[in-house]
Amino acid sequence: MKITEHIAQAKGKTLFSFEIVPPKKGNNIEDLYKNIEPLLEFKPPFIDVTTAREEYYYKEHPNGLLEKKLTRMRPGTVGICSAIQHKYDVDTVPHVLCGGFTKEETEDLLVDCFYLGIDNVMALRGDAMKEERYFRPTKNGNAYALDLVKQIDNLRKGIYLHDDVEANTKMDFCIGVAGYPEKHIESPSKVFDLEKLKEKVDNGADYIVTQMFFDNKKYFEFVEKAKQMGINVPIIPGIKPISVKKHLNIIPQAFFLDFPEELVKEIEKCKNNAEVKQVGVEWAIQQSIELKQAGVPSLHYYSMGKSENIIQIISKVF
Ligand code: FAD
């Protein structure tokens, strides 16, 4: 079922959803199951599974020389989505990236999603490769999430990359895209960023999931501005509970966002990460309660595959 149908069916009631990360190559999917099973008791209508692009690593040879090699450390997003969807009867949303994929590979991946009964996809550009400062589009790949949205929307209309495909089925995906309450790091201004978001919606995106934020005011202002600009699709807030002290430095740098002073002070006072985790849980509970009262479509948690703190939060909120 489509995310937009879940939202419509809820008739204004806030849903609970979360995002997980595929295990590193070499690990078992059973560990992932163990982590998500406790969350399934809270009946999430959908679960997102992220995609990590390829990365470089150095292989050392016996003569001491280093060889630069390319690998995908966390493959298997579509397979994981299918496994979870069929094992637990819950909708899954694979994240589909521009970076690291040609348009052909993307089309094949979407065909797989269609065959596997996956109704929703999240269309994202992806970040630059770890060693690179700026995002560079893959040769024959999509440059912006907008281009990816257009490719998926074409498939919904039965238009494939090659004219000679006789399309007798249409892939009716529900398309999610990313939105940034505190602006995307590369955008010259908030207005520019919103204009680009509107283009994604005008070209077929059905809903938006936001980047994490720690001050609800930022989300409410973003939703208001988006509405003024004519963006009328559901905007789902993304929530991340802080769990370690170093998040205070890593998160603003990685995601271009600010922490509220009060949260910084609370975390600074913590003597260890167990205390930080508790502050993170309490903060996320307060954020979630206020967002739920405001009638947001879903509270979407960046769980990173760990269920313990998310359970503490949702058992207080729902
Ligand atoms: P876009 O919408 O393409 O925007 C990227 C930048 O380009 C923005 O600054 C935008 O304003 C600008 N822009 C857009 N169009 C144009 C244009 N025509 N001309 C000039 N500038 C333009 N990353 C992963 O690698 N894997 C994931 O699974 C993943 N999941 C995510 C889930 C969510 C909910 C969010 C919010 C982010 C996620 N990301 C993920 C991170 C995301 O890939 C990065 O934030 C990335 O840098 C931007 O992706 P986007 O889809 O927002 O890009």
Coordinates of C-alpha atoms and ligand atoms in Angstrom, one line a residue:
M1 CA 0.0 0.0 0.0
K2 CA 1.2 3.5 -0.7
I3 CA 2.4 5.8 2.1
T4 CA -0.1 8.4 1.0
E5 CA -2.9 5.8 1.3
H6 CA -1.7 5.0 4.8
I7 CA -1.8 8.7 5.7
A8 CA -5.3 9.1 4.2
Q9 CA -6.6 6.0 6.0
A10 CA -5.3 7.3 9.3
K11 CA -7.7 10.3 9.0
G12 CA -5.6 12.8 10.7
K13 CA -4.1 10.4 13.3
T14 CA -0.4 10.6 13.5
L15 CA 1.4 7.4 12.4
F16 CA 4.7 6.0 13.6
S17 CA 7.4 5.0 11.1
F18 CA 11.1 4.5 11.2
E19 CA 14.3 4.1 9.1
I20 CA 16.9 1.4 9.2
V21 CA 20.3 0.9 7.7
P22 CA 21.3 -2.3 5.9
P23 CA 23.9 -4.4 7.8
K24 CA 27.5 -4.2 6.7
K25 CA 28.5 -6.9 4.2
G26 CA 29.4 -10.1 6.0
N27 CA 26.7 -9.7 8.6
N28 CA 23.4 -11.6 8.9
I29 CA 19.9 -10.2 8.3
E30 CA 18.8 -12.0 11.5
D31 CA 20.4 -9.2 13.6
L32 CA 18.3 -6.7 11.7
Y33 CA 15.2 -8.7 12.4
K34 CA 16.0 -8.9 16.1
N35 CA 16.3 -5.1 16.2
I36 CA 13.2 -4.3 14.4
E37 CA 10.9 -6.9 15.9
P38 CA 10.3 -5.0 19.1
L39 CA 9.3 -1.9 17.1
L40 CA 6.8 -3.9 15.0
E41 CA 4.6 -4.3 18.1
F42 CA 3.8 -0.6 17.7
K43 CA 2.4 -1.3 14.2
P44 CA 4.4 1.0 12.0
P45 CA 2.6 1.2 8.6
F46 CA 6.0 1.5 6.8
I47 CA 9.7 1.1 7.3
D48 CA 12.4 2.9 5.3
V49 CA 15.6 1.2 4.3
T50 CA 18.5 3.5 3.5
T51 CA 21.0 3.0 0.6
A52 CA 24.7 3.6 0.9
R53 CA 26.6 4.5 -2.2
E54 CA 29.9 2.8 -3.2
E55 CA 33.1 3.8 -1.4
Y56 CA 36.8 3.5 -1.9
Y57 CA 39.1 1.4 0.4
Y58 CA 42.8 0.6 0.2
K59 CA 44.0 -3.0 0.0
E60 CA 47.5 -3.6 1.2
H61 CA 49.6 -6.0 -0.9
P62 CA 52.5 -8.1 0.5
N63 CA 55.0 -5.7 -1.0
G64 CA 53.5 -2.8 1.0
L65 CA 51.8 -1.2 -2.0
L66 CA 48.3 0.0 -1.5
E67 CA 45.6 -0.6 -4.2
K68 CA 42.6 1.7 -4.3
K69 CA 39.4 -0.4 -4.7
L70 CA 35.8 0.4 -4.9
T71 CA 33.1 -1.4 -2.9
R72 CA 29.6 -1.1 -1.6
M73 CA 29.8 -1.8 2.1
R74 CA 26.1 -2.0 2.8
P75 CA 24.4 -3.5 -0.3
G76 CA 21.0 -5.2 -0.4
T77 CA 18.5 -2.4 0.2
V78 CA 15.8 -3.8 -2.1
G79 CA 16.4 -7.4 -0.9
I80 CA 16.0 -6.3 2.7
C81 CA 12.8 -4.4 1.9
S82 CA 11.4 -7.4 0.2
A83 CA 12.4 -9.7 3.0
I84 CA 10.9 -7.5 5.7
Q85 CA 7.7 -6.8 3.7
H86 CA 7.0 -10.4 3.1
K87 CA 8.1 -11.7 6.6
Y88 CA 6.1 -9.1 8.6
D89 CA 3.5 -7.8 6.2
V90 CA 4.6 -4.2 6.6
D91 CA 5.2 -1.8 3.7
T92 CA 8.8 -0.9 3.1
V93 CA 10.4 2.0 1.4
P94 CA 13.8 1.5 -0.4
H95 CA 15.9 4.6 -0.7
V96 CA 16.9 5.0 -4.4
L97 CA 20.0 7.2 -5.1
C98 CA 21.3 9.1 -8.1
G99 CA 24.9 8.9 -6.9
G100 CA 26.6 5.6 -7.8
F101 CA 23.9 4.4 -10.2
T102 CA 23.4 4.8 -13.9
K103 CA 19.9 5.4 -15.2
E104 CA 19.9 1.9 -16.5
E105 CA 20.8 0.4 -13.1
T106 CA 18.1 2.6 -11.5
E107 CA 15.5 1.3 -14.0
D108 CA 16.5 -2.3 -13.3
L109 CA 16.3 -1.7 -9.5
L110 CA 12.8 -0.2 -9.9
V111 CA 11.7 -3.1 -12.0
D112 CA 12.9 -5.4 -9.2
C113 CA 10.9 -3.3 -6.7
F114 CA 7.8 -3.6 -8.8
Y115 CA 8.2 -7.4 -9.2
L116 CA 8.7 -7.7 -5.4
G117 CA 5.4 -5.8 -4.6
I118 CA 7.2 -2.7 -3.2
D119 CA 4.8 0.2 -3.7
N120 CA 6.9 3.1 -2.4
V121 CA 10.3 4.5 -3.1
M122 CA 12.2 7.4 -1.7
A123 CA 14.0 9.4 -4.4
L124 CA 17.3 10.9 -3.3
R125 CA 20.4 12.4 -4.9
G126 CA 22.8 11.0 -2.3
D127 CA 25.9 12.7 -1.0
A128 CA 29.4 13.0 -2.5
M129 CA 31.6 10.0 -2.1
K130 CA 33.5 10.0 1.2
E131 CA 36.8 11.2 -0.4
E132 CA 35.2 13.9 -2.5
R133 CA 34.2 17.4 -1.5
Y134 CA 31.4 17.8 -3.9
F135 CA 28.7 15.5 -5.4
R136 CA 29.6 14.4 -8.9
P137 CA 26.8 12.8 -10.9
T138 CA 27.6 9.2 -12.0
K139 CA 28.2 8.9 -15.8
N140 CA 24.8 8.2 -17.4
G141 CA 23.2 8.7 -13.9
N142 CA 20.7 11.2 -12.6
A143 CA 22.3 14.5 -11.4
Y144 CA 19.5 15.7 -9.0
A145 CA 16.7 14.0 -7.1
L146 CA 14.4 15.9 -9.5
D147 CA 15.8 13.9 -12.4
L148 CA 15.3 10.6 -10.5
V149 CA 11.7 11.7 -9.7
K150 CA 11.1 12.3 -13.4
Q151 CA 12.5 8.9 -14.2
I152 CA 10.3 7.1 -11.7
D153 CA 7.3 9.2 -12.8
N154 CA 8.0 8.1 -16.4
L155 CA 7.8 4.5 -15.3
R156 CA 4.5 5.2 -13.7
K157 CA 3.3 6.3 -17.2
G158 CA 4.9 3.2 -18.8
I159 CA 7.8 5.2 -20.3
Y160 CA 11.1 3.2 -20.1
L161 CA 14.6 4.5 -21.0
H162 CA 14.4 2.5 -24.3
D163 CA 11.6 3.3 -26.7
D164 CA 11.4 -0.3 -27.8
V165 CA 10.0 -1.6 -24.5
E166 CA 6.5 -2.7 -25.0
A167 CA 5.1 -1.6 -21.7
N168 CA 1.8 -3.3 -20.8
T169 CA 2.2 -2.6 -17.1
K170 CA 2.7 0.7 -15.3
M171 CA 4.7 0.8 -12.1
D172 CA 2.5 2.8 -9.8
F173 CA 5.1 3.9 -7.2
C174 CA 4.4 6.4 -4.5
I175 CA 7.4 8.7 -4.5
G176 CA 8.9 10.3 -1.4
V177 CA 11.6 13.0 -1.5
A178 CA 13.8 14.8 1.1
G179 CA 13.1 18.2 2.6
Y180 CA 15.3 20.3 4.8
P181 CA 13.8 22.5 7.5
E182 CA 17.2 24.2 8.1
K183 CA 18.1 24.2 4.4
H184 CA 20.3 21.7 2.4
I185 CA 23.9 22.3 3.0
E186 CA 24.6 23.2 -0.7
S187 CA 21.7 25.5 -1.2
P188 CA 22.4 29.2 -1.5
S189 CA 19.2 30.1 0.4
K190 CA 16.1 28.6 2.1
V191 CA 13.9 30.0 -0.7
F192 CA 16.1 28.4 -3.4
D193 CA 15.9 25.1 -1.5
L194 CA 12.2 25.3 -1.3
E195 CA 11.9 26.1 -5.0
K196 CA 13.9 23.0 -5.8
L197 CA 11.7 21.0 -3.4
K198 CA 8.6 22.3 -5.2
E199 CA 10.0 21.2 -8.5
K200 CA 10.3 17.7 -7.1
V201 CA 6.7 17.8 -6.0
D202 CA 5.4 19.4 -9.3
N203 CA 7.2 16.6 -11.2
G204 CA 5.6 13.7 -9.2
A205 CA 6.8 13.5 -5.6
D206 CA 3.9 12.4 -3.4
Y207 CA 5.2 13.2 0.0
I208 CA 8.3 14.6 1.8
V209 CA 10.3 13.3 4.7
T210 CA 12.4 15.9 6.5
Q211 CA 16.0 15.9 7.6
M212 CA 16.3 15.6 11.3
F213 CA 15.8 18.8 13.4
F214 CA 15.9 19.4 17.2
D215 CA 13.8 22.5 17.4
N216 CA 10.2 22.0 16.3
K217 CA 9.9 25.7 15.4
K218 CA 12.2 25.0 12.4
Y219 CA 9.8 22.3 11.2
F220 CA 6.6 24.4 11.7
E221 CA 8.2 27.3 9.8
F222 CA 9.3 25.1 7.0
V223 CA 5.8 23.6 6.6
E224 CA 4.3 27.0 6.6
K225 CA 6.7 28.3 4.0
A226 CA 6.3 25.2 1.9
K227 CA 2.5 25.7 1.9
Q228 CA 2.8 29.3 1.0
M229 CA 4.8 28.2 -2.0
G230 CA 2.1 25.8 -3.1
I231 CA 3.6 22.5 -1.8
N232 CA 0.6 20.6 -0.6
V233 CA 1.8 17.0 -0.1
P234 CA 2.3 15.5 3.4
I235 CA 5.5 16.6 5.1
I236 CA 6.7 13.9 7.5
P237 CA 9.1 15.1 10.3
G238 CA 12.3 13.1 10.8
I239 CA 13.4 12.7 14.4
K240 CA 16.7 11.5 15.7
P241 CA 17.3 10.8 19.3
I242 CA 20.8 11.9 20.3
S243 CA 22.7 9.0 21.8
V244 CA 26.4 9.9 22.2
K245 CA 28.1 13.2 23.1
K246 CA 30.0 13.4 19.9
H247 CA 26.7 13.9 18.0
L248 CA 26.9 17.5 19.3
N249 CA 29.8 18.1 16.9
I250 CA 29.2 15.6 14.1
I251 CA 25.5 16.3 13.4
P252 CA 25.8 20.1 12.8
Q253 CA 28.7 19.5 10.5
A254 CA 27.2 16.6 8.6
F255 CA 23.6 18.0 8.3
F256 CA 24.0 21.7 8.5
L257 CA 21.7 22.2 11.5
D258 CA 21.7 23.8 14.9
F259 CA 21.0 22.4 18.3
P260 CA 18.9 24.4 20.7
E261 CA 21.0 25.9 23.5
E262 CA 18.9 24.1 26.1
L263 CA 19.7 20.7 24.5
V264 CA 23.4 21.5 24.3
K265 CA 23.5 22.4 28.0
E266 CA 21.7 19.2 29.0
I267 CA 24.1 17.1 27.0
E268 CA 27.2 19.0 28.2
K269 CA 26.1 18.2 31.8
C270 CA 26.1 14.4 31.1
K271 CA 28.9 12.3 32.7
N272 CA 28.7 9.4 30.2
N273 CA 26.9 8.3 27.1
A274 CA 24.2 6.5 29.1
E275 CA 23.2 9.8 30.4
V276 CA 23.4 11.4 27.0
K277 CA 21.1 8.7 25.6
Q278 CA 18.6 9.5 28.3
V279 CA 18.7 13.2 27.5
G280 CA 18.2 12.3 23.8
V281 CA 15.2 10.1 24.6
E282 CA 13.6 12.8 26.8
W283 CA 14.2 15.5 24.1
A284 CA 12.7 13.3 21.4
I285 CA 9.7 12.6 23.5
Q286 CA 9.0 16.3 24.0
Q287 CA 9.5 16.9 20.3
S288 CA 7.2 14.0 19.3
I289 CA 4.4 15.0 21.7
E290 CA 4.3 18.6 20.3
L291 CA 4.5 17.4 16.7
K292 CA 1.7 14.8 17.3
Q293 CA -0.5 17.5 18.9
A294 CA 0.1 19.5 15.8
G295 CA -1.3 16.6 13.7
V296 CA 1.8 15.7 11.7
P297 CA 1.2 12.7 9.3
S298 CA 3.8 10.4 10.8
L299 CA 6.6 10.6 13.4
H300 CA 9.5 9.1 11.4
Y301 CA 12.5 8.0 13.6
Y302 CA 16.0 7.7 12.4
S303 CA 16.6 4.5 14.4
M304 CA 19.9 3.4 12.8
G305 CA 18.6 -0.2 13.5
K306 CA 18.6 0.3 17.2
S307 CA 15.2 -0.2 18.8
E308 CA 15.8 0.4 22.6
N309 CA 15.6 4.2 22.7
I310 CA 12.9 4.4 20.0
I311 CA 10.7 2.0 22.1
Q312 CA 11.2 4.3 25.2
I313 CA 10.1 7.3 23.0
I314 CA 7.0 5.8 21.3
S315 CA 5.7 4.1 24.4
K316 CA 5.4 7.6 25.9
V317 CA 4.0 9.2 22.8
F318 CA 1.5 6.8 21.3
Ligands
FAD1 P1 18.4 17.2 -4.3 O1 16.9 17.4 -4.1 O2 18.8 16.8 -5.7 O3 19.1 18.5 -3.8 C1 20.5 18.6 -3.7 C2 21.0 20.0 -3.7 O4 20.9 20.5 -5.0 C3 20.1 20.9 -2.8 O5 21.0 21.9 -2.3 C4 19.2 21.6 -3.9 O6 18.7 22.8 -3.4 C5 20.1 21.7 -5.1 N1 19.4 21.6 -6.4 C6 18.4 20.8 -6.7 N2 18.1 20.9 -8.0 C7 19.0 21.8 -8.5 C8 19.2 22.4 -9.8 N3 18.4 22.1 -10.8 N4 20.2 23.3 -9.9 C9 21.0 23.6 -8.9 N5 20.8 23.1 -7.6 C10 19.8 22.2 -7.5 N6 21.6 9.7 1.6 C11 22.0 8.5 1.2 O7 23.2 8.4 0.7 N7 21.3 7.4 1.4 C12 20.0 7.5 2.0 O8 19.4 6.4 2.2 C13 19.6 8.7 2.4 N8 18.3 8.9 2.9 C14 17.9 10.1 3.3 C15 16.6 10.3 3.8 C16 16.1 11.5 4.2 C17 14.7 11.7 4.7 C18 16.9 12.7 4.0 C19 16.4 14.0 4.4 C20 18.2 12.6 3.4 C21 18.7 11.3 3.1 N9 19.9 11.1 2.5 C22 20.4 9.9 2.1 C23 20.8 12.3 2.3 C24 20.7 12.9 0.9 O9 21.1 12.0 -0.1 C25 21.6 14.2 0.9 O10 21.1 15.1 1.8 C26 21.9 14.8 -0.4 O11 23.0 15.7 -0.3 C27 20.8 15.5 -1.1 O12 19.8 14.7 -1.5 P2 18.4 15.3 -2.1 O13 17.6 14.1 -2.6 O14 17.8 16.2 -1.1 O15 19.0 16.1 -3.3

